[in-house]
Coordinates of C-alpha atoms in Angstrom, one line a residue:
X1264 CA 96.8 42.6 117.2
X1265 CA 95.9 39.3 118.8
X1266 CA 98.3 37.4 116.5
X1267 CA 101.1 39.7 117.4
X1268 CA 100.5 39.1 121.1
X1269 CA 100.4 35.3 120.5
X1270 CA 103.7 35.4 118.6
X1271 CA 105.2 37.3 121.6
X1272 CA 103.9 34.6 123.9
X1273 CA 105.5 31.9 121.7
X1274 CA 108.8 33.8 121.7
X1275 CA 108.7 34.2 125.5
X1276 CA 107.9 30.5 126.3
X1277 CA 110.4 29.3 123.7
X1278 CA 113.0 31.3 125.5
X1279 CA 111.9 30.1 128.9
X1280 CA 112.2 26.5 127.9
X1281 CA 115.4 27.2 125.9
X1282 CA 114.1 25.6 122.7
X1283 CA 113.0 22.4 124.4
X1284 CA 109.5 21.3 123.4
X1285 CA 106.7 21.8 125.9
X1286 CA 102.9 21.6 125.9
X1287 CA 102.6 25.3 126.5
X1288 CA 104.5 25.9 123.3
X1289 CA 102.2 23.5 121.6
X1290 CA 99.2 25.5 122.9
X1291 CA 100.8 28.7 121.6
X1292 CA 101.2 27.2 118.1
X1293 CA 97.6 26.0 118.2
X1294 CA 96.3 29.5 119.2
X1295 CA 98.4 31.2 116.5
X1296 CA 97.1 28.7 113.9
X1297 CA 93.5 29.3 114.8
X1298 CA 94.0 33.1 114.6
X1299 CA 95.7 32.9 111.3
X1300 CA 93.1 30.5 110.0
X1301 CA 90.4 33.1 110.9
X1302 CA 92.3 35.7 108.9
X1303 CA 92.5 33.4 105.9
X1304 CA 96.2 32.8 106.2
X1305 CA 95.9 29.1 105.7
X1306 CA 99.4 28.2 104.7
X1307 CA 100.8 29.9 107.8
X1308 CA 98.1 28.3 109.9
X1309 CA 99.1 24.9 108.6
X1310 CA 102.7 25.4 109.7
X1311 CA 101.6 26.3 113.3
X1312 CA 99.2 23.4 113.5
X1313 CA 102.0 21.1 112.4
X1314 CA 104.3 22.5 115.1
X1315 CA 101.5 22.0 117.7
X1316 CA 101.2 18.4 116.7
X1317 CA 104.9 17.9 116.9
X1318 CA 105.1 19.4 120.4
X1319 CA 102.1 17.5 121.8
X1320 CA 103.3 14.2 120.4
X1321 CA 106.7 14.6 122.1
X1322 CA 105.4 16.1 125.4
X1323 CA 101.9 14.6 125.9
X1324 CA 101.9 11.4 123.7
X1325 CA 98.5 9.8 123.4
X1326 CA 96.4 12.6 124.8
X1327 CA 93.3 14.6 123.8
X1328 CA 95.6 17.5 123.2
X1329 CA 97.4 15.5 120.6
X1330 CA 94.2 14.1 119.1
X1331 CA 92.6 17.5 118.7
X1332 CA 95.8 19.0 117.3
X1333 CA 96.0 16.3 114.7
X1334 CA 92.4 17.0 113.7
X1335 CA 93.1 20.8 113.3
X1336 CA 96.1 19.9 111.1
X1337 CA 93.9 17.7 109.1
X1338 CA 91.3 20.5 108.7
X1339 CA 94.1 22.8 107.5
X1340 CA 95.4 20.2 105.0
X1341 CA 91.8 19.7 103.7
X1342 CA 91.3 23.5 103.3
X1343 CA 94.5 23.6 101.2
X1344 CA 93.4 20.7 99.0
X1345 CA 96.0 18.2 100.4
X1346 CA 93.3 15.5 100.7
X1347 CA 95.5 12.5 101.1
X1348 CA 97.4 14.0 104.0
X1349 CA 94.1 15.1 105.5
X1350 CA 92.6 11.6 105.2
X1351 CA 95.6 10.0 107.0
X1352 CA 95.5 12.6 109.8
X1353 CA 91.7 12.3 110.3
X1354 CA 92.2 8.5 110.5
X1355 CA 94.9 8.9 113.1
X1356 CA 92.8 11.3 115.1
X1357 CA 89.8 9.0 115.0
X1358 CA 91.9 6.1 116.3
X1359 CA 93.2 8.3 119.2
X1360 CA 89.8 9.6 120.1
X1361 CA 88.4 6.0 120.2
X1362 CA 90.8 5.2 123.0
X1363 CA 90.7 8.2 125.2
X1364 CA 89.2 7.7 128.7
X1365 CA 86.7 10.4 128.0
X1366 CA 85.4 10.4 124.4
X1367 CA 84.7 13.7 122.8
X1368 CA 81.7 12.7 120.7
X1369 CA 81.4 16.1 119.0
X1370 CA 85.0 15.8 117.7
X1371 CA 84.4 12.2 116.7
X1372 CA 81.3 13.2 114.7
X1373 CA 83.2 16.1 113.0
X1374 CA 86.0 13.7 112.0
X1375 CA 83.6 11.2 110.5
X1376 CA 81.8 13.9 108.6
X1377 CA 85.2 15.0 107.2
X1378 CA 86.1 11.5 106.2
X1379 CA 82.8 11.0 104.4
X1380 CA 83.4 14.1 102.4
X1381 CA 86.9 13.0 101.5
X1382 CA 85.8 9.5 100.3
X1383 CA 82.5 10.4 98.7
X1384 CA 83.1 13.9 97.4
X1385 CA 83.9 13.7 93.7
X1386 CA 86.7 16.3 93.8
X1387 CA 88.2 15.1 97.0
X1388 CA 88.2 11.4 96.2
X1389 CA 89.8 12.0 92.8
X1390 CA 92.8 13.5 94.6
X1391 CA 93.2 10.8 97.2
X1392 CA 96.5 9.0 96.4
X1393 CA 95.4 5.7 97.8
X1394 CA 91.7 5.2 98.5
X1395 CA 91.6 2.0 100.4
X1396 CA 87.9 2.5 101.2
X1397 CA 86.1 2.9 104.5
X1398 CA 86.9 -0.6 105.8
X1399 CA 90.0 1.0 107.4
X1400 CA 87.7 2.8 109.9
X1401 CA 85.6 -0.2 111.1
X1402 CA 87.8 -1.0 114.1
X1403 CA 87.7 2.6 115.4
X1404 CA 84.0 3.0 114.9
X1405 CA 83.3 -0.4 116.5
X1406 CA 85.5 0.5 119.5
X1407 CA 83.6 3.7 120.0
X1408 CA 80.2 2.0 119.8
X1409 CA 81.3 -0.8 122.1
X1410 CA 82.6 1.6 124.7
X1411 CA 79.3 3.6 124.6
X1412 CA 77.4 0.3 125.3
X1413 CA 79.8 -0.9 127.9
X1414 CA 79.9 2.3 129.8
X1415 CA 76.1 2.6 129.5
X1416 CA 76.5 6.1 128.3
X1417 CA 73.1 7.9 127.9
X1418 CA 72.4 8.4 124.2
X1419 CA 72.2 12.1 123.3
X1420 CA 72.1 14.0 120.0
X1421 CA 75.8 13.5 119.3
X1422 CA 75.8 9.8 120.0
X1423 CA 72.7 9.3 117.8
X1424 CA 74.4 11.2 115.0
X1425 CA 77.5 9.1 115.5
X1426 CA 75.4 6.0 115.2
X1427 CA 74.0 7.2 111.9
X1428 CA 77.1 8.6 110.2
X1429 CA 79.4 6.0 111.6
X1430 CA 77.1 3.3 110.1
X1431 CA 77.1 5.2 106.8
X1432 CA 80.9 5.1 106.8
X1433 CA 81.5 1.5 107.7
X1434 CA 78.6 -0.1 105.7
X1435 CA 80.4 0.9 102.5
X1436 CA 83.4 -1.0 103.9
X1437 CA 81.4 -4.2 104.3
X1438 CA 80.5 -4.0 108.0
X1439 CA 76.8 -4.5 107.3
X1440 CA 75.8 -6.2 110.6
X1441 CA 77.4 -3.6 112.8
X1442 CA 76.1 -0.8 110.6
X1443 CA 72.5 -2.1 110.7
X1444 CA 72.7 -2.4 114.6
X1445 CA 74.0 1.2 114.8
X1446 CA 71.3 2.5 112.4
X1447 CA 68.6 0.8 114.4
X1448 CA 69.9 2.4 117.6
X1449 CA 69.9 5.8 115.8
X1450 CA 66.3 5.2 114.7
X1451 CA 65.2 4.4 118.2
X1452 CA 66.6 7.7 119.5
X1453 CA 65.3 9.9 116.7
X1454 CA 61.8 8.4 116.9
X1455 CA 61.8 9.0 120.7
X1456 CA 63.2 12.5 120.4
X1457 CA 61.1 15.0 122.3
X1458 CA 62.8 18.1 120.8
X1459 CA 59.9 19.8 119.2
X1460 CA 62.2 22.3 117.5
X1461 CA 63.9 19.6 115.4
X1462 CA 62.0 17.3 112.9
X1463 CA 63.9 14.0 112.9
X1464 CA 61.5 12.3 110.4
X1465 CA 64.0 12.7 107.6
X1466 CA 66.8 11.2 109.7
X1467 CA 64.6 8.2 110.5
X1468 CA 63.8 7.8 106.8
X1469 CA 67.4 7.9 105.8
X1470 CA 68.4 5.3 108.4
X1471 CA 65.6 2.9 107.4
X1472 CA 66.6 3.3 103.7
X1473 CA 70.2 2.5 104.5
X1474 CA 69.2 -0.5 106.6
X1475 CA 67.5 -1.9 103.5
X1476 CA 70.5 -1.3 101.4
X1477 CA 72.8 -2.9 103.9
X1478 CA 70.6 -6.0 104.3
X1479 CA 70.4 -6.4 100.5
X1480 CA 74.1 -6.0 100.1
X1481 CA 74.7 -8.6 102.8
X1482 CA 72.4 -11.1 101.0
X1483 CA 74.4 -10.7 97.7
X1484 CA 77.7 -11.7 99.3

């Protein structure tokens, strides 16, 4: 029922704007895509996520709407096993998110998690047409980290997790110094966490182990 109503809304707005692209039409496509995705209609969902990206690029340009739509299209591509397309879209979305006035750290963390799985998952990596490694993400990760520091953003769970998984991603790309600094920042937060419901000891241990690996790799170069 809800999908039918969303299709009606899309038809109405498409008529209102006489076939000209508009952000409202992009939002309709996004909503239809999410509904179809929930119903397991992944191929149809992919089409609507693509249309939402197309609308937002042409009507909004470099905006959070575009960045989030690209991420949803990447998610759809990944679900369908189109891993190379997904990787390129996640990379593009990460680059956009790193430049927005207000950074969505939850979205950034989700993108980096997805990129890790694409590059390190055996099945996913085998299907990447061109795996140029994680060095291609260093600039975006460094930009995000530098903006957090420059804006003196208070470190919370999402930022701490970004420090950890962002470092994991770029260390394999040779950014050992930056990775070690980010891991130490993550350790500082996790050790000082006062959340009694979450045991962060394993996160601290993982960070410290990776710091050792990074420092040993740096010495071998």
